[in-house]
CSV table of N, CA and C in Angstrom, one decimal:
chain,number,residue,atom,x,y,z
A,267,GLY,N,-20.2,-70.6,80.9
A,267,GLY,CA,-20.2,-69.8,79.5
A,267,GLY,C,-21.5,-69.2,79.6
A,268,SER,N,-21.6,-68.8,78.5
A,268,SER,CA,-22.7,-68.8,77.6
A,268,SER,C,-22.8,-69.3,76.3
A,269,PRO,N,-23.3,-70.5,76.1
A,269,PRO,CA,-23.2,-71.5,74.9
A,269,PRO,C,-24.5,-71.2,74.1
A,270,ARG,N,-23.7,-70.6,72.7
A,270,ARG,CA,-24.9,-70.8,71.7
A,270,ARG,C,-25.3,-71.9,71.2
A,271,LEU,N,-25.4,-73.4,71.5
A,271,LEU,CA,-25.4,-74.2,71.3
A,271,LEU,C,-24.7,-75.2,72.6
A,272,LEU,N,-25.7,-76.3,72.8
A,272,LEU,CA,-25.2,-77.6,73.9
A,272,LEU,C,-25.2,-78.6,72.8
A,273,LEU,N,-24.4,-79.5,72.6
A,273,LEU,CA,-24.1,-80.9,71.9
A,273,LEU,C,-24.2,-81.9,73.0
A,274,ILE,N,-24.8,-82.5,73.3
A,274,ILE,CA,-24.7,-83.8,74.0
A,274,ILE,C,-24.7,-85.2,73.9
A,275,ASP,N,-23.9,-86.0,74.0
A,275,ASP,CA,-24.2,-87.3,73.6
A,275,ASP,C,-23.6,-88.5,74.7
A,276,GLU,N,-25.4,-89.3,74.9
A,276,GLU,CA,-25.1,-90.4,75.5
A,276,GLU,C,-25.2,-89.8,77.1
A,277,PRO,N,-25.4,-89.1,77.5
A,277,PRO,CA,-25.0,-88.3,79.2
A,277,PRO,C,-25.3,-89.4,80.0
A,278,THR,N,-26.3,-90.2,79.7
A,278,THR,CA,-26.8,-90.9,81.1
A,278,THR,C,-26.5,-92.6,81.0
A,279,GLU,N,-25.2,-92.6,79.9
A,279,GLU,CA,-24.4,-93.9,79.7
A,279,GLU,C,-24.2,-94.5,81.1
A,280,GLY,N,-24.5,-95.9,81.9
A,280,GLY,CA,-23.9,-96.2,83.1
A,280,GLY,C,-24.0,-95.4,83.8
A,281,LEU,N,-25.1,-94.4,84.1
A,281,LEU,CA,-25.1,-93.9,85.3
A,281,LEU,C,-26.6,-94.7,86.2
A,282,ALA,N,-26.4,-93.9,87.6
A,282,ALA,CA,-27.3,-94.7,88.7
A,282,ALA,C,-28.8,-94.3,88.4
A,283,PRO,N,-29.8,-94.3,88.1
A,283,PRO,CA,-31.1,-93.8,87.8
A,283,PRO,C,-31.4,-92.4,88.6
A,284,ILE,N,-31.1,-92.1,90.1
A,284,ILE,CA,-31.4,-91.1,90.4
A,284,ILE,C,-30.5,-89.9,90.1
A,285,ILE,N,-29.4,-90.4,89.7
A,285,ILE,CA,-28.1,-89.4,88.4
A,285,ILE,C,-28.9,-88.7,87.2
A,286,VAL,N,-29.2,-90.3,86.5
A,286,VAL,CA,-30.2,-89.7,85.4
A,286,VAL,C,-31.2,-88.9,85.4
A,287,ASP,N,-32.3,-89.1,86.4
A,287,ASP,CA,-33.1,-88.0,86.8
A,287,ASP,C,-32.6,-86.5,87.1
A,288,GLU,N,-31.6,-86.2,87.9
A,288,GLU,CA,-30.9,-84.8,88.0
A,288,GLU,C,-30.3,-84.4,86.4
A,289,LEU,N,-29.7,-85.4,86.2
A,289,LEU,CA,-29.3,-84.7,85.1
A,289,LEU,C,-30.5,-84.2,83.9
A,290,PHE,N,-31.5,-84.9,83.5
A,290,PHE,CA,-32.4,-84.9,82.9
A,290,PHE,C,-32.8,-83.3,83.2
A,291,GLU,N,-33.4,-83.8,84.7
A,291,GLU,CA,-33.8,-82.1,85.0
A,291,GLU,C,-32.8,-80.8,84.5
A,292,LEU,N,-31.8,-81.3,84.5
A,292,LEU,CA,-30.5,-80.3,84.4
A,292,LEU,C,-30.4,-79.9,83.0
A,293,ILE,N,-30.9,-80.8,82.1
A,293,ILE,CA,-31.0,-80.7,80.7
A,293,ILE,C,-31.7,-79.6,79.9
A,294,GLY,N,-33.3,-80.4,81.0
A,294,GLY,CA,-34.6,-79.3,80.5
A,294,GLY,C,-34.6,-78.0,81.2
A,295,GLN,N,-33.9,-77.7,82.0
A,295,GLN,CA,-33.8,-76.5,82.6
A,295,GLN,C,-33.0,-75.8,81.7
A,296,LEU,N,-32.0,-76.3,81.2
A,296,LEU,CA,-31.0,-75.7,79.8
A,296,LEU,C,-31.7,-75.3,79.3
A,297,SER,N,-32.7,-76.0,78.4
A,297,SER,CA,-33.4,-75.6,77.6
A,297,SER,C,-34.4,-75.1,77.8
A,298,ARG,N,-34.9,-74.9,79.0
A,298,ARG,CA,-36.3,-74.0,79.1
A,298,ARG,C,-35.8,-72.5,79.0
A,299,GLU,N,-34.4,-72.3,79.7
A,299,GLU,CA,-33.2,-71.2,79.5
A,299,GLU,C,-33.3,-70.7,78.1
A,300,GLY,N,-33.3,-71.6,76.9
A,300,GLY,CA,-33.3,-70.9,75.8
A,300,GLY,C,-32.1,-71.3,74.8
A,301,ILE,N,-31.4,-72.5,75.8
A,301,ILE,CA,-30.0,-72.9,75.2
A,301,ILE,C,-30.6,-73.6,74.2
A,302,PRO,N,-29.9,-73.9,73.1
A,302,PRO,CA,-30.7,-74.5,72.1
A,302,PRO,C,-29.3,-76.0,72.2
A,303,ILE,N,-30.1,-77.4,72.3
A,303,ILE,CA,-29.4,-78.6,72.7
A,303,ILE,C,-29.3,-79.5,71.9
A,304,VAL,N,-28.5,-80.5,71.3
A,304,VAL,CA,-28.5,-81.5,70.2
A,304,VAL,C,-28.4,-82.5,71.3
A,305,LEU,N,-29.0,-83.4,71.6
A,305,LEU,CA,-29.0,-84.3,72.5
A,305,LEU,C,-29.2,-85.9,71.9
A,306,VAL,N,-28.0,-86.5,72.0
A,306,VAL,CA,-27.9,-88.2,71.3
A,306,VAL,C,-28.1,-88.8,72.7
A,307,GLU,N,-29.3,-89.9,72.5
A,307,GLU,CA,-29.5,-90.8,73.8
A,307,GLU,C,-30.5,-91.8,73.4
A,308,GLN,N,-30.1,-92.5,74.0
A,308,GLN,CA,-30.2,-94.0,73.9
A,308,GLN,C,-31.8,-93.9,74.7
A,309,ASN,N,-32.5,-93.6,75.8
A,309,ASN,CA,-33.6,-93.6,76.4
A,309,ASN,C,-34.7,-92.8,75.8
A,310,VAL,N,-35.3,-93.4,74.7
A,310,VAL,CA,-36.0,-92.2,74.0
A,310,VAL,C,-37.2,-91.8,74.9
A,311,HIS,N,-37.7,-92.4,76.0
A,311,HIS,CA,-39.0,-91.9,76.7
A,311,HIS,C,-38.9,-91.0,77.2
A,312,ARG,N,-37.2,-91.0,77.7
A,312,ARG,CA,-36.9,-89.5,78.7
A,312,ARG,C,-36.5,-88.6,77.5
A,313,ALA,N,-36.2,-88.8,76.7
A,313,ALA,CA,-35.4,-87.7,75.9
A,313,ALA,C,-36.4,-87.0,75.3
A,314,ILE,N,-37.5,-87.7,74.6
A,314,ILE,CA,-38.6,-87.7,73.9
A,314,ILE,C,-39.4,-86.4,74.7
A,315,LYS,N,-39.2,-86.5,76.1
A,315,LYS,CA,-40.1,-85.0,76.7
A,315,LYS,C,-39.5,-84.1,77.1
A,316,LEU,N,-37.7,-83.8,76.7
A,316,LEU,CA,-36.9,-82.8,76.4
A,316,LEU,C,-37.5,-82.1,75.0
A,317,THR,N,-37.3,-82.5,73.9
A,317,THR,CA,-37.0,-82.1,72.6
A,317,THR,C,-38.2,-81.4,72.1
A,318,THR,N,-38.1,-81.1,71.2
A,318,THR,CA,-39.0,-80.3,70.3
A,318,THR,C,-39.1,-81.2,68.8
A,319,ARG,N,-38.2,-81.4,68.5
A,319,ARG,CA,-37.4,-82.1,67.3
A,319,ARG,C,-37.0,-83.6,67.5
A,320,ASN,N,-37.5,-84.5,67.1
A,320,ASN,CA,-37.0,-86.2,66.9
A,320,ASN,C,-36.2,-86.3,65.5
A,321,TYR,N,-35.3,-87.2,65.9
A,321,TYR,CA,-34.3,-87.8,64.3
A,321,TYR,C,-34.2,-89.1,64.9
A,322,LEU,N,-34.5,-90.0,64.4
A,322,LEU,CA,-34.2,-91.7,64.4
A,322,LEU,C,-32.8,-91.7,63.4
A,323,ILE,N,-31.3,-92.3,63.8
A,323,ILE,CA,-30.3,-92.5,62.6
A,323,ILE,C,-30.5,-93.7,62.9
A,324,GLU,N,-30.2,-94.2,62.0
A,324,GLU,CA,-29.8,-95.6,61.7
A,324,GLU,C,-28.9,-95.6,60.5
A,325,ARG,N,-27.5,-96.7,60.8
A,325,ARG,CA,-26.8,-96.7,59.8
A,325,ARG,C,-26.2,-95.7,59.0
A,326,GLY,N,-26.4,-94.5,59.8
A,326,GLY,CA,-26.2,-93.1,58.9
A,326,GLY,C,-26.8,-92.7,58.3
A,327,GLN,N,-27.8,-92.7,58.4
A,327,GLN,CA,-29.3,-92.8,57.7
A,327,GLN,C,-30.4,-92.0,58.6
A,328,VAL,N,-31.0,-90.7,57.7
A,328,VAL,CA,-32.0,-90.5,58.9
A,328,VAL,C,-33.3,-91.2,58.5
A,329,THR,N,-33.8,-91.8,59.7
A,329,THR,CA,-34.7,-92.6,58.9
A,329,THR,C,-36.1,-92.5,59.6
A,330,HIS,N,-36.3,-91.6,60.4
A,330,HIS,CA,-37.6,-90.7,60.5
A,330,HIS,C,-37.1,-89.5,61.5
A,331,GLU,N,-38.1,-88.6,61.2
A,331,GLU,CA,-38.1,-87.0,61.9
A,331,GLU,C,-39.6,-87.0,61.9
A,332,GLY,N,-39.6,-86.2,63.0
A,332,GLY,CA,-40.4,-85.7,63.9
A,332,GLY,C,-41.0,-84.7,65.0
A,333,ASP,N,-42.2,-84.1,65.2
A,333,ASP,CA,-41.9,-82.8,66.1
A,333,ASP,C,-42.9,-84.1,67.3
A,334,SER,N,-41.9,-83.7,68.1
A,334,SER,CA,-41.8,-84.3,69.6
A,334,SER,C,-43.2,-83.8,70.3
A,335,GLY,N,-43.8,-82.7,69.9
A,335,GLY,CA,-45.0,-82.4,70.4
A,335,GLY,C,-46.3,-82.6,70.1
A,336,VAL,N,-46.4,-83.5,69.2
A,336,VAL,CA,-47.2,-83.9,68.2
A,336,VAL,C,-47.3,-85.4,68.6
A,337,PRO,N,-48.4,-85.9,69.4
A,337,PRO,CA,-48.6,-87.3,70.1
A,337,PRO,C,-49.0,-88.1,68.8
A,338,ALA,N,-48.8,-88.4,67.5
A,338,ALA,CA,-49.0,-89.0,66.7
A,338,ALA,C,-47.3,-89.4,66.4
A,339,GLU,N,-46.4,-88.4,66.2
A,339,GLU,CA,-45.7,-88.2,65.7
A,339,GLU,C,-44.4,-88.9,66.8
A,340,ARG,N,-45.2,-88.7,68.0
A,340,ARG,CA,-43.8,-89.2,69.4
A,340,ARG,C,-44.6,-90.9,68.8
A,341,GLU,N,-45.5,-91.5,68.9
A,341,GLU,CA,-46.2,-92.6,68.6
A,341,GLU,C,-45.1,-93.2,67.5
A,342,ALA,N,-45.2,-92.6,66.5
A,342,ALA,CA,-44.6,-93.3,65.4
A,342,ALA,C,-43.1,-93.2,65.5
A,343,LEU,N,-42.5,-92.6,66.2
A,343,LEU,CA,-40.8,-92.8,66.9
A,343,LEU,C,-40.8,-93.8,67.2
A,344,LEU,N,-41.4,-93.8,68.5
A,344,LEU,CA,-41.5,-95.2,69.5
A,344,LEU,C,-41.6,-96.5,68.7
A,345,ALA,N,-42.9,-96.8,68.1
A,345,ALA,CA,-43.1,-97.6,67.2
A,345,ALA,C,-42.1,-98.1,66.4
A,346,ARG,N,-41.4,-97.0,65.3
A,346,ARG,CA,-40.2,-97.5,64.5
A,346,ARG,C,-39.4,-98.3,65.5
A,347,MET,N,-38.9,-97.4,66.6
A,347,MET,CA,-37.9,-98.0,67.4
A,347,MET,C,-38.3,-99.5,68.4
A,348,SER,N,-39.5,-99.6,68.0
A,348,SER,CA,-40.3,-100.7,68.8
A,348,SER,C,-39.8,-100.8,71.1
A,349,VAL,N,-39.8,-99.6,71.2
A,349,VAL,CA,-39.5,-99.3,72.5
A,349,VAL,C,-41.1,-98.8,73.1
């Protein structure tokens, strides 16, 4: 169909690395086609490359919010997560 919004929760959990690569490529393609995506993902280094905004939620509270296109904000998120 033609989704107005795609919600994806931990799509790479338990997958082989080659499948993870293919999945992230597909998610990126959908995003470039203009489909808004909410992605929940533990693999921050991969996910942040696909996103325009990032949020860190800890114990049900947003503890960080940033613009993925701004290097300082990306680094702040990664530092906050210690990854």
